[in-house]
Amino acid sequence: SFTMRKTDLVDQYVYNVSLLSIYHQIIPQLNVVQAPNSTEWLYIPHYSISVYPAAMLRMSARSLSIYLRLFLNNFSPDLLQNVSSMNEMLHVSRQEGSRDEPDVQYGLIWNWRYQNNRRLVGHRGWMPGVAHTMMANEKRSLGVILLSNGDITWGDSLAKQVSSTLTDIMGQLFDCFEQ
């Protein structure tokens, strides 16, 4: 069962203990604390927000890769009892994107986006000190997972540069492996 696979979950640490008071002010629900036996690192415990695990499900790279391979293969063999479950995941429920990402269409957890002249489906997320992207091409014949310690949570010019760099890397990976 999932609860027995604790090795597939990842602990979350953020560098720079001087940010502790800021985290307490802007996102107190994360319950950020100073990491035990450390003077410079902060720790964000599991189950620290009310929507967990719908948000911030911290999976290992191995677990993400297994999930993406299953997604690329329609969760075969026989992991989904009903094909309509896959259709529901991929269905666009909100046509319009956000002000920051007008080319993004949102579905159930997954979103569709145009990036580097290709349509991708997947999910992006971030937490303090971490940014990730898991995308597949439209035909779901290729998927890419990008994990980074790039911090894009602050929304400043450096965060925008990091986000742009991650987008560029994702595009280059698709360019390389789709040919």
C-alpha angles and dihedrals in degrees: 000000000000093000090057092055099073091146088069092062120080128220114232121227128173124199121232116055090201088078093063096099091047091053090049090053101044103031109015091159090073090068092216113193136176109273115254114259092011134104097190108035134080125209126215109200125219119259090025097137132055096240095054123160092022087065130031097015097173108209129173121251088252092055092047092051092050090049093048092049089051090048091051089053097046089254090292138197097053100304091127115054092200129035089215088075090065091044090052091052092052098041114113107231098173117041099189122074128219125272089259095044109028094165094060123101117196130222134160102321089316123086135197119225139171111232127168091349095306133101113237133184124204145083136285126195145164144191130182106304096004136081125176140176130192113185139163128197118254094264089047091231093124132032132186130198117197118188120182143164089227110134113219098157098100096061093218126133092275091052090050090050091050091048091050091049091052090050090051092050091050091051092048091051091053090045090052099046102035092063 
